[in-house]
Tab-separated table of C-alpha atoms in Angstrom:
chain	number	residue	atom	x	y	z
A	1	MET	CA	30.647	-77.341	13.005
A	2	ASP	CA	30.102	-81.112	13.255
A	3	SER	CA	31.963	-83.572	11.025
A	4	ALA	CA	29.033	-84.129	8.649
A	5	SER	CA	28.546	-80.411	8.051
A	6	TRP	CA	32.319	-79.909	7.612
A	7	ILE	CA	32.495	-82.650	4.973
A	8	ALA	CA	29.440	-81.254	3.173
A	9	ALA	CA	30.898	-77.744	3.133
A	10	THR	CA	34.262	-79.042	1.891
A	11	LEU	CA	32.632	-80.909	-0.997
A	12	GLU	CA	30.626	-77.854	-2.013
A	13	ASP	CA	33.577	-75.470	-1.824
A	14	THR	CA	35.990	-77.819	-3.606
A	15	PHE	CA	33.815	-79.090	-6.429
A	16	ASN	CA	31.145	-76.360	-6.569
A	17	LEU	CA	28.461	-79.058	-6.448
A	18	PRO	CA	25.793	-79.843	-3.852
A	19	PHE	CA	27.104	-82.589	-1.596
A	20	ARG	CA	23.972	-84.690	-2.177
A	21	GLN	CA	25.282	-85.509	-5.666
A	22	PHE	CA	28.088	-87.508	-4.005
A	23	HIS	CA	25.674	-89.504	-1.876
A	24	ASN	CA	26.334	-93.222	-1.678
A	25	PRO	CA	23.203	-95.105	-0.577
A	26	ASN	CA	25.388	-97.572	1.344
A	27	VAL	CA	26.691	-94.784	3.607
A	28	SER	CA	24.758	-93.561	6.637
A	29	LEU	CA	22.598	-90.541	5.786
A	30	SER	CA	23.865	-88.645	8.847
A	31	PHE	CA	27.365	-88.770	7.331
A	32	TRP	CA	26.168	-86.807	4.291
A	33	GLY	CA	23.841	-84.297	5.866
A	34	THR	CA	20.914	-83.651	8.170
A	35	LEU	CA	17.322	-84.057	7.088
A	36	ALA	CA	15.504	-80.725	7.086
A	37	HIS	CA	12.699	-81.861	9.389
A	38	HIS	CA	15.288	-82.673	12.071
A	39	ASP	CA	16.055	-78.939	12.486
A	40	LEU	CA	13.613	-76.753	10.576
A	41	ARG	CA	14.865	-73.554	12.195
A	42	LEU	CA	18.433	-74.000	10.999
A	43	TYR	CA	17.319	-75.355	7.634
A	44	ALA	CA	15.077	-72.345	6.877
A	45	SER	CA	17.889	-69.933	7.757
A	46	LEU	CA	20.244	-71.641	5.271
A	47	ALA	CA	17.771	-72.459	2.466
A	48	ILE	CA	18.670	-70.082	-0.378
A	49	LEU	CA	16.552	-70.386	-3.511
A	50	PRO	CA	18.454	-71.832	-6.487
A	51	THR	CA	19.243	-69.431	-9.298
A	52	MET	CA	16.719	-69.355	-12.133
A	53	GLU	CA	18.445	-68.601	-15.435
A	54	LEU	CA	16.351	-67.503	-18.399
A	55	ASN	CA	16.269	-69.202	-21.777
A	56	PRO	CA	18.702	-67.527	-24.210
A	57	SER	CA	15.945	-67.403	-26.832
A	58	LEU	CA	14.290	-64.542	-24.906
A	59	PRO	CA	14.935	-60.947	-25.980
A	60	PRO	CA	17.432	-59.016	-23.820
A	61	LEU	CA	16.016	-57.671	-20.566
A	62	PRO	CA	15.926	-53.925	-19.888
A	63	PRO	CA	19.081	-52.589	-18.180
A	64	PRO	CA	19.060	-52.626	-14.348
A	65	GLY	CA	16.926	-49.833	-12.936
A	66	HIS	CA	14.779	-49.565	-16.069
A	67	ARG	CA	11.125	-50.498	-16.339
A	68	GLY	CA	9.975	-53.076	-18.869
A	69	HIS	CA	6.889	-51.334	-20.351
A	70	ALA	CA	5.583	-54.785	-21.307
A	71	ASN	CA	3.120	-55.403	-18.478
A	72	LYS	CA	-0.004	-54.609	-20.491
A	73	LEU	CA	-2.649	-56.163	-18.253
A	74	CYS	CA	-6.257	-55.868	-19.370
A	75	VAL	CA	-7.553	-53.960	-16.348
A	76	GLU	CA	-9.870	-50.959	-16.402
A	77	HIS	CA	-11.703	-48.850	-13.832
A	78	GLU	CA	-14.433	-50.757	-11.952
A	79	GLN	CA	-17.063	-49.212	-9.726
A	80	HIS	CA	-16.820	-52.015	-7.154
A	81	ARG	CA	-13.027	-51.709	-6.804
A	82	ARG	CA	-12.138	-49.209	-4.115
A	83	LEU	CA	-8.524	-49.048	-2.948
A	84	ASP	CA	-7.719	-45.801	-1.192
A	85	ARG	CA	-4.240	-46.137	0.295
A	86	MET	CA	-1.191	-48.409	0.165
A	87	TYR	CA	1.370	-48.564	2.968
A	88	ASN	CA	4.770	-50.185	3.427
A	89	ILE	CA	5.190	-52.568	6.372
A	90	MET	CA	7.898	-51.355	8.715
A	91	ALA	CA	10.541	-53.704	10.195
A	92	PHE	CA	9.358	-56.549	7.974
A	93	PRO	CA	12.633	-58.575	8.074
A	94	GLU	CA	12.833	-58.309	11.846
A	95	ALA	CA	9.242	-59.528	12.215
A	96	ALA	CA	9.933	-62.522	9.948
A	97	LEU	CA	13.062	-63.475	11.897
A	98	GLU	CA	11.244	-63.236	15.217
A	99	CYS	CA	8.331	-65.371	14.025
A	100	THR	CA	10.460	-68.095	12.446
A	101	GLY	CA	12.962	-68.088	15.301
A	102	PHE	CA	10.213	-68.753	17.827
A	103	ASN	CA	7.928	-71.105	15.888
A	104	LEU	CA	10.295	-73.263	13.831
A	105	PRO	CA	11.560	-76.149	15.977
A	106	MET	CA	15.184	-77.230	16.327
A	107	THR	CA	14.169	-80.809	17.103
A	108	ARG	CA	12.767	-83.497	14.845
A	109	THR	CA	9.273	-82.654	13.609
A	110	GLY	CA	7.222	-85.103	11.559
A	111	ASP	CA	8.458	-88.179	9.733
A	112	ALA	CA	9.924	-87.001	6.422
A	113	ASP	CA	10.998	-84.075	4.279
A	114	PHE	CA	8.430	-85.021	1.647
A	115	ASP	CA	4.717	-85.736	1.539
A	116	HIS	CA	4.183	-89.460	0.959
A	117	GLU	CA	0.458	-89.030	0.313
A	118	ASN	CA	0.180	-85.932	-1.854
A	119	GLY	CA	3.682	-85.565	-3.242
A	120	GLY	CA	5.930	-82.541	-2.987
A	121	GLY	CA	7.916	-81.508	0.043
A	122	ILE	CA	11.066	-79.683	1.062
A	123	SER	CA	13.073	-79.023	-2.102
A	124	VAL	CA	15.136	-75.851	-1.609
A	125	PRO	CA	18.797	-76.821	-1.078
A	126	ALA	CA	20.659	-75.787	2.078
A	127	ARG	CA	24.271	-76.316	3.074
A	128	GLY	CA	24.678	-79.227	5.480
A	129	PHE	CA	21.253	-80.720	4.720
A	130	GLN	CA	20.322	-83.739	2.640
A	131	ILE	CA	17.561	-82.499	0.338
A	132	ASN	CA	15.797	-84.672	-2.214
A	133	GLN	CA	16.719	-83.534	-5.720
A	134	THR	CA	13.776	-82.568	-7.918
A	135	ASN	CA	13.644	-83.043	-11.671
A	136	PRO	CA	15.314	-80.151	-13.506
A	137	ILE	CA	12.803	-77.555	-14.656
A	138	GLY	CA	15.025	-75.913	-17.231
A	139	LYS	CA	15.488	-72.305	-18.240
A	140	PRO	CA	12.128	-70.536	-18.623
A	141	ALA	CA	11.097	-69.059	-21.934
A	142	ASP	CA	7.419	-68.671	-20.945
A	143	ILE	CA	5.369	-68.022	-17.836
A	144	ASP	CA	4.493	-71.691	-17.326
A	145	LYS	CA	8.070	-72.584	-16.438
A	146	VAL	CA	8.445	-69.540	-14.205
A	147	LEU	CA	5.337	-70.714	-12.357
A	148	ARG	CA	6.907	-74.174	-11.970
A	149	TRP	CA	10.025	-72.657	-10.410
A	150	VAL	CA	7.801	-70.862	-7.885
A	151	LEU	CA	5.602	-73.870	-7.149
A	152	GLU	CA	8.207	-76.632	-7.002
A	153	TYR	CA	10.877	-74.881	-4.942
A	154	PRO	CA	9.737	-72.178	-2.461
A	155	LEU	CA	6.013	-72.928	-2.304
A	156	ALA	CA	6.358	-76.707	-2.017
A	157	THR	CA	8.946	-76.223	0.728
A	158	ALA	CA	6.927	-73.685	2.726
A	159	ASN	CA	3.753	-75.734	2.322
A	160	HIS	CA	5.369	-78.863	3.790
A	161	MET	CA	6.968	-76.893	6.611
A	162	MET	CA	3.543	-75.522	7.555
A	163	HIS	CA	2.132	-79.053	7.603
A	164	LEU	CA	4.973	-80.268	9.824
A	165	VAL	CA	4.785	-77.407	12.324
A	166	TYR	CA	1.004	-76.905	12.279
A	167	PRO	CA	-0.814	-80.220	11.652
A	168	ASP	CA	-4.108	-78.307	11.612
A	169	THR	CA	-3.092	-76.958	8.184
A	170	LEU	CA	-2.856	-80.379	6.541
A	171	ASP	CA	-5.931	-79.583	4.449
A	172	TYR	CA	-4.259	-76.391	3.180
A	173	THR	CA	-2.708	-77.091	-0.197
A	174	ILE	CA	-1.213	-75.286	-3.187
A	175	GLN	CA	-3.845	-75.015	-5.896
A	176	GLY	CA	-2.764	-73.729	-9.275
A	177	GLY	CA	-5.050	-71.352	-11.102
A	178	VAL	CA	-5.358	-70.181	-14.676
A	179	VAL	CA	-6.073	-66.611	-15.681
A	180	ASP	CA	-8.655	-67.401	-18.322
A	181	ASP	CA	-8.384	-64.139	-20.185
A	182	ALA	CA	-6.021	-62.145	-22.375
A	183	ASP	CA	-3.511	-61.857	-19.511
A	184	ARG	CA	-2.767	-65.569	-19.177
A	185	THR	CA	0.590	-65.328	-21.000
A	186	ILE	CA	1.950	-62.644	-18.647
A	187	LEU	CA	0.279	-63.430	-15.323
A	188	GLN	CA	-0.637	-66.629	-13.500
A	189	TRP	CA	-1.711	-67.287	-9.961
A	190	ALA	CA	-1.852	-70.030	-7.337
A	191	LYS	CA	-3.660	-70.270	-4.013
A	192	TRP	CA	-2.480	-71.672	-0.709
A	193	GLY	CA	-5.619	-72.507	1.220
A	194	ARG	CA	-8.219	-75.088	2.050
A	195	ASP	CA	-8.503	-77.781	-0.586
A	196	ASP	CA	-11.727	-77.212	-2.546
A	197	ILE	CA	-12.352	-80.968	-2.630
A	198	THR	CA	-12.553	-81.104	1.183
A	199	ILE	CA	-15.005	-78.220	1.551
A	200	THR	CA	-18.348	-79.468	2.777
A	201	GLU	CA	-19.740	-76.589	4.843
A	202	ALA	CA	-20.606	-73.034	3.913
A	203	LYS	CA	-18.267	-71.520	6.511
A	204	ASP	CA	-15.300	-73.370	4.975
A	205	THR	CA	-15.602	-71.498	1.683
A	206	TRP	CA	-14.417	-68.310	3.405
A	207	SER	CA	-11.391	-69.684	5.213
A	208	GLU	CA	-8.406	-67.378	4.842
A	209	SER	CA	-5.920	-68.142	2.089
A	210	VAL	CA	-2.883	-66.621	0.376
A	211	ILE	CA	-2.914	-65.764	-3.333
A	212	PHE	CA	0.402	-65.992	-5.207
A	213	ILE	CA	0.616	-63.800	-8.305
A	214	VAL	CA	3.401	-64.803	-10.691
A	215	GLN	CA	4.757	-62.728	-13.569
A	216	PRO	CA	7.923	-63.401	-15.614
A	217	PRO	CA	10.951	-61.185	-14.875
A	218	TRP	CA	11.031	-60.066	-18.512
A	219	ILE	CA	7.507	-58.666	-18.038
A	220	LEU	CA	7.786	-57.314	-14.472
A	221	THR	CA	11.292	-55.964	-13.906
A	222	GLU	CA	12.847	-55.046	-10.572
A	223	ALA	CA	12.135	-51.379	-11.335
A	224	ASP	CA	8.484	-52.282	-11.992
A	225	LEU	CA	8.313	-54.056	-8.620
A	226	GLU	CA	9.778	-51.004	-6.897
A	227	ARG	CA	7.184	-48.811	-8.623
A	228	PHE	CA	4.463	-51.203	-7.442
A	229	VAL	CA	5.438	-51.083	-3.750
A	230	GLY	CA	6.024	-47.328	-3.961
A	231	CYS	CA	2.510	-46.599	-5.211
A	232	PRO	CA	0.692	-44.673	-2.413
A	233	THR	CA	-2.822	-44.372	-3.859
A	234	PHE	CA	-5.104	-45.969	-6.429
A	235	PRO	CA	-7.289	-43.906	-8.809
A	236	ARG	CA	-10.929	-43.570	-7.893
A	237	PRO	CA	-13.414	-45.585	-9.992
A	238	ASP	CA	-14.846	-42.380	-11.509
A	239	SER	CA	-11.424	-41.122	-12.622
A	240	ASP	CA	-11.016	-40.235	-16.302
A	241	ALA	CA	-7.294	-40.996	-16.311
A	242	ASN	CA	-6.066	-44.233	-17.840
A	243	LEU	CA	-4.575	-46.706	-15.386
A	244	ARG	CA	-0.793	-46.905	-15.482
A	245	SER	CA	1.106	-50.196	-15.550
A	246	HIS	CA	1.620	-50.528	-11.782
A	247	GLU	CA	-1.964	-49.425	-11.152
A	248	ARG	CA	-3.303	-52.101	-13.493
A	249	LEU	CA	-1.270	-54.658	-11.549
A	250	TRP	CA	-2.782	-53.416	-8.288
A	251	GLY	CA	-6.235	-53.702	-9.861
A	252	LYS	CA	-5.537	-57.257	-11.041
A	253	ILE	CA	-4.355	-58.348	-7.594
A	254	TRP	CA	-7.330	-56.658	-5.915
A	255	ASP	CA	-9.735	-58.461	-8.261
A	256	LEU	CA	-8.091	-61.880	-7.750
A	257	CYS	CA	-8.060	-61.570	-3.970
A	258	ALA	CA	-11.679	-60.397	-3.920
A	259	GLN	CA	-12.834	-63.254	-6.156
A	260	LYS	CA	-10.922	-65.842	-4.092
A	261	HIS	CA	-12.034	-64.311	-0.759
A	262	SER	CA	-8.490	-63.694	0.394
A	263	HIS	CA	-6.816	-60.741	2.075
A	264	TRP	CA	-3.237	-62.028	1.760
A	265	PHE	CA	-1.070	-62.131	-1.348
A	266	VAL	CA	2.479	-62.593	-2.610
A	267	LEU	CA	3.668	-61.037	-5.867
A	268	THR	CA	6.747	-62.642	-7.401
A	269	THR	CA	8.825	-62.974	-10.534
A	270	TYR	CA	10.913	-65.589	-8.685
A	271	TRP	CA	13.817	-63.116	-8.925
A	272	GLY	CA	11.915	-60.630	-6.725
A	273	TRP	CA	9.275	-61.078	-4.012
A	274	VAL	CA	6.679	-58.741	-2.458
A	275	PHE	CA	4.506	-59.825	0.473
A	276	GLY	CA	1.213	-57.995	0.875
A	277	ALA	CA	-2.213	-57.914	2.472
A	278	PHE	CA	-5.480	-56.006	2.205
A	279	SER	CA	-7.530	-54.563	5.025
A	280	SER	CA	-10.884	-56.056	5.967
A	281	ALA	CA	-12.862	-54.298	3.219
A	282	ARG	CA	-9.822	-54.039	0.922
A	283	THR	CA	-9.747	-50.248	0.938
A	284	CYS	CA	-6.141	-50.261	2.168
A	285	ALA	CA	-3.160	-52.430	1.308
A	286	PHE	CA	0.128	-53.151	3.037
A	287	THR	CA	3.296	-54.425	1.372
A	288	SER	CA	6.863	-55.354	2.185
A	289	HIS	CA	9.808	-53.958	0.292
A	290	VAL	CA	11.059	-55.866	-2.772
A	291	ILE	CA	13.036	-58.893	-1.581
A	292	PRO	CA	15.562	-60.658	-3.869
A	293	PHE	CA	15.315	-64.429	-4.349
A	294	ASP	CA	18.750	-64.984	-2.767
A	295	SER	CA	17.977	-63.028	0.403
A	296	LYS	CA	19.845	-64.491	3.380
A	297	GLU	CA	18.551	-62.752	6.535
A	298	PRO	CA	15.779	-63.758	6.329
A	299	THR	CA	15.648	-66.216	3.441
A	300	ILE	CA	12.626	-66.396	1.152
A	301	VAL	CA	11.739	-69.695	2.860
A	302	GLN	CA	11.638	-67.883	6.213
A	303	TYR	CA	9.567	-65.054	4.755
A	304	LEU	CA	7.074	-67.541	3.283
A	305	PHE	CA	6.698	-69.449	6.539
A	306	PHE	CA	6.160	-66.134	8.341
A	307	TRP	CA	3.526	-64.941	5.857
A	308	LEU	CA	1.605	-68.218	5.671
A	309	SER	CA	1.630	-68.457	9.477
A	310	SER	CA	0.324	-64.896	9.730
A	311	ALA	CA	-2.470	-65.582	7.248
A	312	VAL	CA	-3.826	-68.478	9.337
A	313	ALA	CA	-2.875	-67.011	12.732
A	314	SER	CA	-6.467	-67.156	13.972
A	315	HIS	CA	-6.374	-70.907	13.301
A	316	VAL	CA	-2.905	-71.969	14.488
A	317	HIS	CA	-1.969	-69.076	16.856
A	318	PRO	CA	1.751	-68.660	16.102
A	319	HIS	CA	3.932	-66.363	18.183
A	320	GLY	CA	5.013	-63.175	16.419
A	321	ALA	CA	2.541	-63.349	13.543
A	322	TRP	CA	1.807	-60.122	11.681
A	323	SER	CA	-1.768	-58.850	11.891
A	324	ILE	CA	-3.515	-56.745	9.266
A	325	PRO	CA	-4.166	-53.284	10.772
A	326	GLN	CA	-7.789	-52.352	11.246
A	327	VAL	CA	-9.099	-49.403	9.245
A	328	SER	CA	-11.741	-47.556	11.222
A	329	ALA	CA	-13.421	-46.029	8.175
A	330	GLU	CA	-14.287	-49.402	6.682
A	331	ARG	CA	-17.708	-50.869	7.124
A	332	ALA	CA	-17.714	-54.275	8.765
A	333	ARG	CA	-19.220	-55.962	5.741
A	334	ARG	CA	-20.186	-54.975	2.236
A	335	ARG	CA	-21.361	-56.916	-0.759
A	336	VAL	CA	-20.133	-56.857	-4.323
A	337	GLN	CA	-21.924	-58.742	-7.061
A	338	TYR	CA	-19.909	-60.959	-9.389
A	339	PRO	CA	-21.381	-62.882	-12.311
A	340	CYS	CA	-21.674	-66.638	-12.010
A	341	THR	CA	-19.346	-68.630	-14.218
A	342	TYR	CA	-20.433	-71.601	-16.256
A	343	LEU	CA	-17.846	-73.767	-14.517
A	344	SER	CA	-19.058	-72.821	-11.056
A	345	ILE	CA	-22.568	-74.081	-11.808
A	346	CYS	CA	-22.241	-76.898	-14.345
A	347	ARG	CA	-20.117	-79.791	-13.088
A	348	LYS	CA	-19.960	-83.321	-14.406
A	349	ARG	CA	-19.407	-85.132	-11.121
A	350	LYS	CA	-22.798	-85.609	-9.511
A	351	ARG	CA	-21.407	-86.559	-6.105
A	352	PHE	CA	-20.187	-82.978	-5.703
A	353	LYS	CA	-23.550	-81.482	-6.619
A	354	GLU	CA	-24.210	-79.804	-3.257
A	355	ARG	CA	-20.642	-78.517	-2.993
A	356	ASP	CA	-20.804	-77.087	-6.514
A	357	ALA	CA	-24.043	-75.294	-5.725
A	358	LEU	CA	-22.293	-73.763	-2.733
A	359	PHE	CA	-19.417	-72.618	-4.924
A	360	ALA	CA	-21.903	-71.059	-7.342
A	361	LEU	CA	-23.309	-68.984	-4.504
A	362	LYS	CA	-19.806	-68.033	-3.445
A	363	ASP	CA	-18.964	-66.855	-6.985
A	364	ARG	CA	-22.228	-64.957	-7.146
A	365	CYS	CA	-21.668	-62.878	-4.020
A	366	ALA	CA	-18.265	-62.068	-2.553
A	367	LEU	CA	-18.375	-61.344	1.168
A	368	PHE	CA	-15.852	-58.830	2.484
A	369	ASP	CA	-15.018	-59.585	6.090
């Protein structure tokens, strides 16, 4: 261990505080810690997500191992939604370690740990590294703050790492979304993909993306997550049985990914993470096991870099990326009609008139590749 890392570790162990809080701007930065972009491979392996404590005003959570019974999503059977089988991805941690170990550089990459132009950047603390401190988010009492914890720590970090390692993804950004229905207080989503403002051609509207589905841990417990990843089948559209809680969640994720033209998703409560993907026609799904926020081998930062790299593998060609298995029974393409939304057609800014018309067509007809 070099002298800078030894001093940083001593400060943390002695005072139980991140060493960056002792930083004196008149002292050389290398004395206090390494910048993350100087060794992204080591940084990602040491970047453990900070602990998110809940607001004491919340009701007590169910005991460990118990389901919450509070995830009452408004999802019913739909004729267009066909999801036949769900599978668990084998050797998922090993695949993530291989991908990050090969693709994350150990030498300086880029100019900074933060994005001067768009804001955000590497924000997850790591021992021995000088990480810019973000404004405290506070203890969540609603889903909005949980979403902020997800966006401002792991997603902002993984997004900037992708930009540093793969410059071709600079137009891929984190775009927050709002569930404009009765579920908005228990489920929110965000998309990592091409920035809608930069889309000018029809082919760009179907670039691959990753949908992040966020639910509070008092709504989706660890037991609920385990039930979700352990679900092997989804009821047929003509079934008379009511959808159960984990099945409604599967239906919600299927609908969001179909509407946003994505095959890749991440489900998280911040405390727990599940990485998943749908087959070409979305008749099959594949998920990881439930991964805790403080996972160390790999870390959540490593898992995110692995999953984002895999989603855009056809664009950036990373070594060790995971590929969605092909399902022979699926048709190459099929069409599902979705109603146009008022917002997708009526826009105030006239200079985006052609782009908005393109979005209206995209909302009208979802193409399944």
